[in-house]
Amino acid sequence: MDVRDLGEFGVIDRLRDVLGVSYESRLIVPIGDDAAVWHAGDTYMIATTDTMVAGVHFIPRAVPWGDVGWKSLAANVSDVAAMGGTPSFALVTLCLPPDTPVTAVDGIYQGLRECGREYGAVIAGGDVVSSSVFMITVAMFGEAERNADGSPALLRRDAAKPGDAIAVTGSLGAAAGGLRALQGDAPSGAARDALSRRHSRPRPRIDAGLAAVRAGLTCGMDISDGLVQDLGHICRASGAGAELLADSVPVDSVLTDAYPDDARAMALAGGEDYELILLGDEESLSRVGQALGPPLKIVGRMVEGDPAVRVLDADGAEVQLPRAGWDHLRDGSDA
Ligand SMILES: [Mg+2]
């Protein structure tokens, strides 16, 4: 059996079995959430890591190196946002083929610095190694908010209950539209630029994660692999089902104009928007919307039953999606 037979999430389950979960009392959130959380002195430390590989996550020279740097940090910032925390420091490992131009390294670090400044994350160190394939790994640390009693205020995947409303921040699908535009299926120039930017320079929702934990919400994650797939992780972690109303999902308006036939499916299944899914009672969700400005969009509800997502149309009939999200080990040969 190869790892491709298990898929990304099967491999993660296997690793979790080998480690065992509750072996360390200071570990508050173990493997299986957007980030790990542990108790360190006076703080609750959030830690996450993410890797981008040339040919898998981006096509070298098809995008500016600064965008590669921005996005590698932004993916990690988003996992901190997904826990309701604030980024602090990051470590960067570059795996470089020896013929990598120095200007590529400069460009990547410009992008890392720009994203770090935007979100208050400082690059504190890292490693540079020789490799046959170009890769960049970012490990990021952040701090959790605290409740009045001093306990950590976190958004977890395993805290959803039947009856909870499911909301999303912002609008979805633009990053998938940007990837499609970059791959050559291009709409007009202005739309292509707007969508490509959403793919190459995503803007993680630290503001929404903080507003959510301050409103008392305890369940959420970021949308990195697509709304349907990511909501499925919440279902499995929480042991409850989800009913998602396809017509309620906020579709990016530029995407709707550019790809009118596919926009809704791309908003449901496309990855890398880095918006947040937030769950809870409607009153708390509406407080989060008030804190942010634009209201959150309620897109469905948690239900009793199978821990899986059912996508429903306006008549309550189940919608079959062409493809539900991204698995890095099964789909990893795509670019
Ligand atoms: Mg995540």
mmCIF file of C-alpha atoms and ligand atoms in Angstrom:
data_model
loop_
_atom_site.group_PDB
_atom_site.id
_atom_site.type_symbol
_atom_site.label_atom_id
_atom_site.label_comp_id
_atom_site.label_asym_id
_atom_site.label_seq_id
_atom_site.Cartn_x
_atom_site.Cartn_y
_atom_site.Cartn_z
ATOM 1 C CA MET A 1 0.000 0.000 0.000
ATOM 2 C CA ASP A 2 1.257 3.466 -0.892
ATOM 3 C CA VAL A 3 0.349 6.759 0.754
ATOM 4 C CA ARG A 4 -1.734 7.620 -2.307
ATOM 5 C CA ASP A 5 -4.036 4.695 -1.415
ATOM 6 C CA LEU A 6 -4.676 6.174 2.048
ATOM 7 C CA GLY A 7 -4.959 9.783 0.886
ATOM 8 C CA GLU A 8 -3.788 12.797 2.873
ATOM 9 C CA PHE A 9 -6.383 12.439 5.603
ATOM 10 C CA GLY A 10 -5.909 8.668 5.957
ATOM 11 C CA VAL A 11 -2.194 9.273 6.483
ATOM 12 C CA ILE A 12 -2.924 11.911 9.160
ATOM 13 C CA ASP A 13 -5.236 9.430 10.975
ATOM 14 C CA ARG A 14 -2.468 6.830 10.882
ATOM 15 C CA LEU A 15 0.123 9.238 12.296
ATOM 16 C CA ARG A 16 -2.279 10.167 15.068
ATOM 17 C CA ASP A 17 -2.665 6.460 15.928
ATOM 18 C CA VAL A 18 1.116 5.989 16.110
ATOM 19 C CA LEU A 19 1.560 9.017 18.405
ATOM 20 C CA GLY A 20 -1.495 8.495 20.614
ATOM 21 C CA VAL A 21 -3.446 11.623 21.499
ATOM 22 C CA SER A 22 -3.532 12.569 25.159
ATOM 23 C CA TYR A 23 0.040 11.778 26.099
ATOM 24 C CA GLU A 24 0.938 15.270 27.280
ATOM 25 C CA SER A 25 -1.203 17.329 29.607
ATOM 26 C CA ARG A 26 0.106 20.688 28.381
ATOM 27 C CA LEU A 27 -1.094 19.861 24.856
ATOM 28 C CA ILE A 28 -4.525 21.518 24.553
ATOM 29 C CA VAL A 29 -5.257 20.809 20.851
ATOM 30 C CA PRO A 30 -3.418 17.785 19.362
ATOM 31 C CA ILE A 31 -3.111 16.592 15.742
ATOM 32 C CA GLY A 32 -6.236 17.003 13.635
ATOM 33 C CA ASP A 33 -7.146 20.688 13.892
ATOM 34 C CA ASP A 34 -5.947 23.701 11.871
ATOM 35 C CA ALA A 35 -3.111 24.167 14.356
ATOM 36 C CA ALA A 36 -1.790 22.647 17.570
ATOM 37 C CA VAL A 37 -2.193 24.545 20.840
ATOM 38 C CA TRP A 38 -0.145 24.047 23.985
ATOM 39 C CA HIS A 39 0.204 25.735 27.342
ATOM 40 C CA ALA A 40 3.547 27.543 27.671
ATOM 41 C CA GLY A 41 4.095 29.657 30.773
ATOM 42 C CA ASP A 42 1.492 32.413 30.806
ATOM 43 C CA THR A 43 0.313 31.864 27.240
ATOM 44 C CA TYR A 44 -1.476 29.372 25.061
ATOM 45 C CA MET A 45 0.773 28.925 22.050
ATOM 46 C CA ILE A 46 -0.682 28.155 18.613
ATOM 47 C CA ALA A 47 1.647 26.351 16.167
ATOM 48 C CA THR A 48 1.167 25.276 12.568
ATOM 49 C CA THR A 49 3.226 24.488 9.484
ATOM 50 C CA ASP A 50 2.605 24.409 5.765
ATOM 51 C CA THR A 51 4.736 23.577 2.722
ATOM 52 C CA MET A 52 4.559 24.761 -0.871
ATOM 53 C CA VAL A 53 6.242 22.592 -3.522
ATOM 54 C CA ALA A 54 7.145 23.765 -7.030
ATOM 55 C CA GLY A 55 5.008 21.934 -9.581
ATOM 56 C CA VAL A 56 2.439 20.930 -6.936
ATOM 57 C CA HIS A 57 1.316 24.195 -5.323
ATOM 58 C CA PHE A 58 2.638 26.667 -7.864
ATOM 59 C CA ILE A 59 4.306 26.714 -11.255
ATOM 60 C CA PRO A 60 7.729 28.373 -11.060
ATOM 61 C CA ARG A 61 7.973 31.495 -13.220
ATOM 62 C CA ALA A 62 4.195 31.464 -13.914
ATOM 63 C CA VAL A 63 3.704 33.613 -10.816
ATOM 64 C CA PRO A 64 6.017 36.268 -9.325
ATOM 65 C CA TRP A 65 8.280 34.885 -6.571
ATOM 66 C CA GLY A 66 6.930 37.544 -4.206
ATOM 67 C CA ASP A 67 3.503 35.912 -4.513
ATOM 68 C CA VAL A 68 4.999 32.509 -3.599
ATOM 69 C CA GLY A 69 6.473 34.072 -0.452
ATOM 70 C CA TRP A 70 3.246 35.902 0.448
ATOM 71 C CA LYS A 71 1.111 32.819 -0.011
ATOM 72 C CA SER A 72 3.384 30.483 1.974
ATOM 73 C CA LEU A 73 3.131 32.778 4.982
ATOM 74 C CA ALA A 74 -0.571 33.560 4.398
ATOM 75 C CA ALA A 75 -1.536 29.855 4.469
ATOM 76 C CA ASN A 76 -0.044 29.626 7.963
ATOM 77 C CA VAL A 77 -1.550 32.938 9.111
ATOM 78 C CA SER A 78 -4.897 31.512 8.047
ATOM 79 C CA ASP A 79 -4.474 28.452 10.272
ATOM 80 C CA VAL A 80 -3.792 30.777 13.217
ATOM 81 C CA ALA A 81 -6.934 32.738 12.243
ATOM 82 C CA ALA A 82 -8.802 29.430 12.118
ATOM 83 C CA MET A 83 -8.005 28.892 15.825
ATOM 84 C CA GLY A 84 -9.069 32.460 16.737
ATOM 85 C CA GLY A 85 -5.512 33.568 17.526
ATOM 86 C CA THR A 86 -2.935 36.236 16.650
ATOM 87 C CA PRO A 87 0.255 35.410 14.689
ATOM 88 C CA SER A 88 3.618 36.180 16.305
ATOM 89 C CA PHE A 89 6.714 34.496 14.837
ATOM 90 C CA ALA A 90 7.588 32.236 11.918
ATOM 91 C CA LEU A 91 10.468 29.989 10.826
ATOM 92 C CA VAL A 92 11.131 29.486 7.118
ATOM 93 C CA THR A 93 12.865 26.516 5.500
ATOM 94 C CA LEU A 94 13.923 26.871 1.864
ATOM 95 C CA CYS A 95 14.783 23.717 -0.111
ATOM 96 C CA LEU A 96 16.646 25.011 -3.147
ATOM 97 C CA PRO A 97 17.897 23.359 -6.331
ATOM 98 C CA PRO A 98 21.437 24.731 -6.800
ATOM 99 C CA ASP A 99 20.470 26.516 -10.044
ATOM 100 C CA THR A 100 17.774 28.625 -8.324
ATOM 101 C CA PRO A 101 18.359 32.286 -9.254
ATOM 102 C CA VAL A 102 19.273 34.484 -6.276
ATOM 103 C CA THR A 103 16.555 36.899 -7.412
ATOM 104 C CA ALA A 104 13.983 34.150 -6.659
ATOM 105 C CA VAL A 105 15.167 33.950 -3.047
ATOM 106 C CA ASP A 106 15.086 37.750 -2.770
ATOM 107 C CA GLY A 107 11.562 37.819 -4.234
ATOM 108 C CA ILE A 108 10.251 35.135 -1.902
ATOM 109 C CA TYR A 109 11.603 36.974 1.122
ATOM 110 C CA GLN A 110 10.080 40.258 -0.080
ATOM 111 C CA GLY A 111 6.695 38.510 -0.248
ATOM 112 C CA LEU A 112 7.206 36.894 3.164
ATOM 113 C CA ARG A 113 8.107 40.263 4.650
ATOM 114 C CA GLU A 114 5.106 42.037 3.106
ATOM 115 C CA CYS A 115 2.689 39.402 4.399
ATOM 116 C CA GLY A 116 4.399 39.317 7.804
ATOM 117 C CA ARG A 117 4.097 43.102 8.151
ATOM 118 C CA GLU A 118 0.442 42.986 7.191
ATOM 119 C CA TYR A 119 -0.390 40.381 9.848
ATOM 120 C CA GLY A 120 2.159 41.162 12.569
ATOM 121 C CA ALA A 121 4.283 38.029 12.047
ATOM 122 C CA VAL A 122 8.066 38.269 12.347
ATOM 123 C CA ILE A 123 10.355 35.865 10.472
ATOM 124 C CA ALA A 124 12.649 34.759 13.282
ATOM 125 C CA GLY A 125 14.864 32.216 11.519
ATOM 126 C CA GLY A 126 14.838 29.015 9.518
ATOM 127 C CA ASP A 127 16.990 26.755 7.375
ATOM 128 C CA VAL A 128 18.331 26.590 3.821
ATOM 129 C CA VAL A 129 19.076 23.189 2.262
ATOM 130 C CA SER A 130 19.909 21.812 -1.169
ATOM 131 C CA SER A 131 17.137 19.838 -2.854
ATOM 132 C CA SER A 132 16.178 18.447 -6.255
ATOM 133 C CA VAL A 133 12.787 20.183 -6.016
ATOM 134 C CA PHE A 134 12.101 23.746 -4.895
ATOM 135 C CA MET A 135 10.080 23.793 -1.650
ATOM 136 C CA ILE A 136 9.310 26.335 1.038
ATOM 137 C CA THR A 137 8.098 25.320 4.499
ATOM 138 C CA VAL A 138 6.815 27.878 6.977
ATOM 139 C CA ALA A 139 6.257 27.037 10.641
ATOM 140 C CA MET A 140 4.201 29.682 12.387
ATOM 141 C CA PHE A 141 3.468 30.464 16.021
ATOM 142 C CA GLY A 142 0.729 32.573 17.488
ATOM 143 C CA GLU A 143 -1.101 33.257 20.709
ATOM 144 C CA ALA A 144 -4.632 32.323 21.688
ATOM 145 C CA GLU A 145 -7.121 34.723 23.243
ATOM 146 C CA ARG A 146 -8.215 33.898 26.804
ATOM 147 C CA ASN A 147 -11.611 33.683 28.431
ATOM 148 C CA ALA A 148 -12.401 35.662 31.615
ATOM 149 C CA ASP A 149 -11.420 32.596 33.698
ATOM 150 C CA GLY A 150 -8.003 32.428 31.997
ATOM 151 C CA SER A 151 -8.772 29.366 29.866
ATOM 152 C CA PRO A 152 -7.880 29.529 26.144
ATOM 153 C CA ALA A 153 -10.612 30.887 23.817
ATOM 154 C CA LEU A 154 -10.263 28.755 20.702
ATOM 155 C CA LEU A 155 -12.111 27.800 17.535
ATOM 156 C CA ARG A 156 -11.942 24.017 17.275
ATOM 157 C CA ARG A 157 -13.171 21.561 14.665
ATOM 158 C CA ASP A 158 -14.665 19.194 17.233
ATOM 159 C CA ALA A 159 -17.018 21.675 18.935
ATOM 160 C CA ALA A 160 -20.019 21.657 16.533
ATOM 161 C CA LYS A 161 -23.437 20.498 17.793
ATOM 162 C CA PRO A 162 -26.632 19.554 15.945
ATOM 163 C CA GLY A 163 -28.685 22.751 15.606
ATOM 164 C CA ASP A 164 -25.651 25.033 15.197
ATOM 165 C CA ALA A 165 -25.886 27.486 12.315
ATOM 166 C CA ILE A 166 -23.011 27.321 9.817
ATOM 167 C CA ALA A 167 -21.697 30.684 8.560
ATOM 168 C CA VAL A 168 -18.899 31.777 6.248
ATOM 169 C CA THR A 169 -16.978 35.044 6.055
ATOM 170 C CA GLY A 170 -16.561 36.978 2.801
ATOM 171 C CA SER A 171 -17.329 35.376 -0.541
ATOM 172 C CA LEU A 172 -15.987 32.151 -2.016
ATOM 173 C CA GLY A 173 -14.576 30.752 -5.230
ATOM 174 C CA ALA A 174 -12.345 33.628 -6.370
ATOM 175 C CA ALA A 175 -9.115 31.753 -5.631
ATOM 176 C CA ALA A 176 -10.276 28.766 -7.703
ATOM 177 C CA GLY A 177 -11.209 31.223 -10.460
ATOM 178 C CA GLY A 178 -7.737 32.749 -10.204
ATOM 179 C CA LEU A 179 -6.097 29.334 -10.613
ATOM 180 C CA ARG A 180 -8.237 28.652 -13.674
ATOM 181 C CA ALA A 181 -7.329 32.053 -15.125
ATOM 182 C CA LEU A 182 -3.616 31.434 -14.447
ATOM 183 C CA GLN A 183 -3.889 28.047 -16.183
ATOM 184 C CA GLY A 184 -4.963 29.842 -19.351
ATOM 185 C CA ASP A 185 -8.772 29.642 -19.245
ATOM 186 C CA ALA A 186 -8.863 33.408 -18.955
ATOM 187 C CA PRO A 187 -11.763 35.830 -18.753
ATOM 188 C CA SER A 188 -11.227 39.523 -19.660
ATOM 189 C CA GLY A 189 -8.108 41.319 -18.409
ATOM 190 C CA ALA A 190 -9.603 43.086 -15.382
ATOM 191 C CA ALA A 191 -11.411 39.974 -14.128
ATOM 192 C CA ARG A 192 -8.322 37.855 -14.744
ATOM 193 C CA ASP A 193 -6.185 40.237 -12.679
ATOM 194 C CA ALA A 194 -8.720 40.418 -9.830
ATOM 195 C CA LEU A 195 -9.159 36.628 -9.632
ATOM 196 C CA SER A 196 -5.433 35.867 -10.021
ATOM 197 C CA ARG A 197 -4.691 38.231 -7.173
ATOM 198 C CA ARG A 198 -7.167 36.399 -4.919
ATOM 199 C CA HIS A 199 -5.346 33.157 -5.779
ATOM 200 C CA SER A 200 -1.808 34.522 -5.427
ATOM 201 C CA ARG A 201 -2.187 36.989 -2.553
ATOM 202 C CA PRO A 202 -4.945 35.574 -0.323
ATOM 203 C CA ARG A 203 -5.948 37.641 2.702
ATOM 204 C CA PRO A 204 -6.443 35.455 5.806
ATOM 205 C CA ARG A 205 -9.172 36.429 8.290
ATOM 206 C CA ILE A 206 -7.373 37.110 11.585
ATOM 207 C CA ASP A 207 -10.027 39.801 12.196
ATOM 208 C CA ALA A 208 -12.870 37.298 11.867
ATOM 209 C CA GLY A 209 -11.207 34.642 14.050
ATOM 210 C CA LEU A 210 -10.643 37.166 16.842
ATOM 211 C CA ALA A 211 -14.183 38.555 16.538
ATOM 212 C CA ALA A 212 -15.519 34.987 16.728
ATOM 213 C CA VAL A 213 -13.741 33.959 19.923
ATOM 214 C CA ARG A 214 -14.581 37.349 21.504
ATOM 215 C CA ALA A 215 -18.256 36.677 20.702
ATOM 216 C CA GLY A 216 -17.958 33.369 22.548
ATOM 217 C CA LEU A 217 -17.915 31.068 19.515
ATOM 218 C CA THR A 218 -15.950 27.845 19.962
ATOM 219 C CA CYS A 219 -16.152 26.109 16.568
ATOM 220 C CA GLY A 220 -14.589 27.038 13.237
ATOM 221 C CA MET A 221 -11.854 26.440 10.690
ATOM 222 C CA ASP A 222 -10.419 28.077 7.598
ATOM 223 C CA ILE A 223 -11.392 27.205 4.036
ATOM 224 C CA SER A 224 -8.210 25.956 2.409
ATOM 225 C CA ASP A 225 -9.361 22.814 0.572
ATOM 226 C CA GLY A 226 -12.916 23.930 -0.346
ATOM 227 C CA LEU A 227 -16.059 24.629 1.718
ATOM 228 C CA VAL A 228 -17.655 21.184 1.313
ATOM 229 C CA GLN A 229 -14.497 19.241 2.115
ATOM 230 C CA ASP A 230 -13.467 21.481 5.009
ATOM 231 C CA LEU A 231 -16.957 21.378 6.528
ATOM 232 C CA GLY A 232 -16.660 17.577 6.274
ATOM 233 C CA HIS A 233 -13.672 17.762 8.642
ATOM 234 C CA ILE A 234 -15.847 19.602 11.184
ATOM 235 C CA CYS A 235 -18.545 16.912 10.791
ATOM 236 C CA ARG A 236 -16.116 14.046 11.419
ATOM 237 C CA ALA A 237 -14.348 15.784 14.320
ATOM 238 C CA SER A 238 -17.680 16.718 15.955
ATOM 239 C CA GLY A 239 -19.623 13.537 15.135
ATOM 240 C CA ALA A 240 -22.539 15.392 13.508
ATOM 241 C CA GLY A 241 -23.888 15.984 10.002
ATOM 242 C CA ALA A 242 -24.174 19.230 8.033
ATOM 243 C CA GLU A 243 -26.830 20.432 5.625
ATOM 244 C CA LEU A 244 -25.415 23.060 3.300
ATOM 245 C CA LEU A 245 -27.831 25.176 1.252
ATOM 246 C CA ALA A 246 -26.128 25.595 -2.138
ATOM 247 C CA ASP A 247 -28.060 28.764 -3.010
ATOM 248 C CA SER A 248 -27.027 30.459 0.256
ATOM 249 C CA VAL A 249 -23.290 30.188 -0.363
ATOM 250 C CA PRO A 250 -21.867 33.666 -1.139
ATOM 251 C CA VAL A 251 -20.252 33.474 -4.578
ATOM 252 C CA ASP A 252 -17.637 36.059 -5.502
ATOM 253 C CA SER A 253 -19.226 38.515 -7.949
ATOM 254 C CA VAL A 254 -16.207 38.752 -10.293
ATOM 255 C CA LEU A 255 -16.197 34.940 -10.460
ATOM 256 C CA THR A 256 -19.914 34.882 -11.310
ATOM 257 C CA ASP A 257 -19.317 37.274 -14.215
ATOM 258 C CA ALA A 258 -16.220 35.400 -15.415
ATOM 259 C CA TYR A 259 -17.508 31.807 -15.186
ATOM 260 C CA PRO A 260 -21.311 32.035 -14.855
ATOM 261 C CA ASP A 261 -21.931 28.314 -15.381
ATOM 262 C CA ASP A 262 -19.358 27.060 -12.881
ATOM 263 C CA ALA A 263 -19.139 29.836 -10.291
ATOM 264 C CA ARG A 264 -21.401 28.212 -7.675
ATOM 265 C CA ALA A 265 -19.657 24.827 -7.906
ATOM 266 C CA MET A 266 -16.294 26.603 -7.617
ATOM 267 C CA ALA A 267 -17.515 28.475 -4.512
ATOM 268 C CA LEU A 268 -18.645 25.167 -2.942
ATOM 269 C CA ALA A 269 -15.617 23.044 -3.816
ATOM 270 C CA GLY A 270 -12.758 25.375 -4.806
ATOM 271 C CA GLY A 271 -9.888 25.789 -2.346
ATOM 272 C CA GLU A 272 -7.543 28.475 -1.078
ATOM 273 C CA ASP A 273 -10.023 31.275 -0.378
ATOM 274 C CA TYR A 274 -8.799 31.310 3.252
ATOM 275 C CA GLU A 275 -12.117 32.649 4.519
ATOM 276 C CA LEU A 276 -13.457 31.119 7.773
ATOM 277 C CA ILE A 277 -16.311 28.719 8.503
ATOM 278 C CA LEU A 278 -17.831 29.689 11.878
ATOM 279 C CA LEU A 279 -20.479 27.725 13.766
ATOM 280 C CA GLY A 280 -22.748 28.508 16.665
ATOM 281 C CA ASP A 281 -26.044 30.138 17.576
ATOM 282 C CA GLU A 282 -27.328 32.799 15.180
ATOM 283 C CA GLU A 283 -27.174 35.564 17.777
ATOM 284 C CA SER A 284 -23.446 35.073 18.407
ATOM 285 C CA LEU A 285 -22.793 34.792 14.671
ATOM 286 C CA SER A 286 -24.625 38.054 14.078
ATOM 287 C CA ARG A 287 -22.474 39.725 16.781
ATOM 288 C CA VAL A 288 -19.394 38.614 14.826
ATOM 289 C CA GLY A 289 -20.877 40.145 11.658
ATOM 290 C CA GLN A 290 -21.530 43.427 13.476
ATOM 291 C CA ALA A 291 -17.930 43.507 14.739
ATOM 292 C CA LEU A 292 -16.572 42.926 11.227
ATOM 293 C CA GLY A 293 -18.914 45.202 9.257
ATOM 294 C CA PRO A 294 -20.342 42.977 6.516
ATOM 295 C CA PRO A 295 -22.707 40.397 8.064
ATOM 296 C CA LEU A 296 -21.703 36.746 8.010
ATOM 297 C CA LYS A 297 -23.645 34.590 5.577
ATOM 298 C CA ILE A 298 -25.464 31.649 7.120
ATOM 299 C CA VAL A 299 -25.134 28.748 4.670
ATOM 300 C CA GLY A 300 -26.607 25.798 6.553
ATOM 301 C CA ARG A 301 -27.077 23.974 9.814
ATOM 302 C CA MET A 302 -25.566 21.056 11.733
ATOM 303 C CA VAL A 303 -27.874 18.053 12.095
ATOM 304 C CA GLU A 304 -27.976 14.698 13.906
ATOM 305 C CA GLY A 305 -26.799 11.704 11.918
ATOM 306 C CA ASP A 306 -23.953 10.670 9.630
ATOM 307 C CA PRO A 307 -20.877 12.887 10.042
ATOM 308 C CA ALA A 308 -20.975 14.086 6.435
ATOM 309 C CA VAL A 309 -22.030 17.115 4.403
ATOM 310 C CA ARG A 310 -25.222 17.060 2.331
ATOM 311 C CA VAL A 311 -25.472 19.889 -0.201
ATOM 312 C CA LEU A 312 -29.116 20.796 -0.822
ATOM 313 C CA ASP A 313 -30.810 22.866 -3.533
ATOM 314 C CA ALA A 314 -33.748 25.254 -2.964
ATOM 315 C CA ASP A 315 -36.207 22.317 -3.055
ATOM 316 C CA GLY A 316 -34.250 20.362 -0.456
ATOM 317 C CA ALA A 317 -32.937 17.854 -3.031
ATOM 318 C CA GLU A 318 -29.335 16.716 -2.681
ATOM 319 C CA VAL A 319 -26.877 18.294 -5.155
ATOM 320 C CA GLN A 320 -24.023 16.126 -6.458
ATOM 321 C CA LEU A 321 -20.820 18.109 -6.871
ATOM 322 C CA PRO A 322 -18.413 17.173 -9.648
ATOM 323 C CA ARG A 323 -15.558 17.106 -7.175
ATOM 324 C CA ALA A 324 -15.353 17.737 -3.458
ATOM 325 C CA GLY A 325 -12.140 19.511 -2.570
ATOM 326 C CA TRP A 326 -8.519 18.661 -2.543
ATOM 327 C CA ASP A 327 -6.455 15.736 -1.247
ATOM 328 C CA HIS A 328 -2.719 16.400 -1.463
ATOM 329 C CA LEU A 329 -1.682 12.771 -1.774
ATOM 330 C CA ARG A 330 -4.396 11.704 -4.206
ATOM 331 C CA ASP A 331 -4.565 14.908 -6.289
ATOM 332 C CA GLY A 332 -1.021 16.131 -5.720
ATOM 333 C CA SER A 333 0.187 15.730 -9.308
ATOM 334 C CA ASP A 334 -2.089 18.580 -10.442
ATOM 335 C CA ALA A 335 -0.518 22.026 -10.418
HETATM 336 MG MG MG B 1 -6.741 25.084 7.981
#
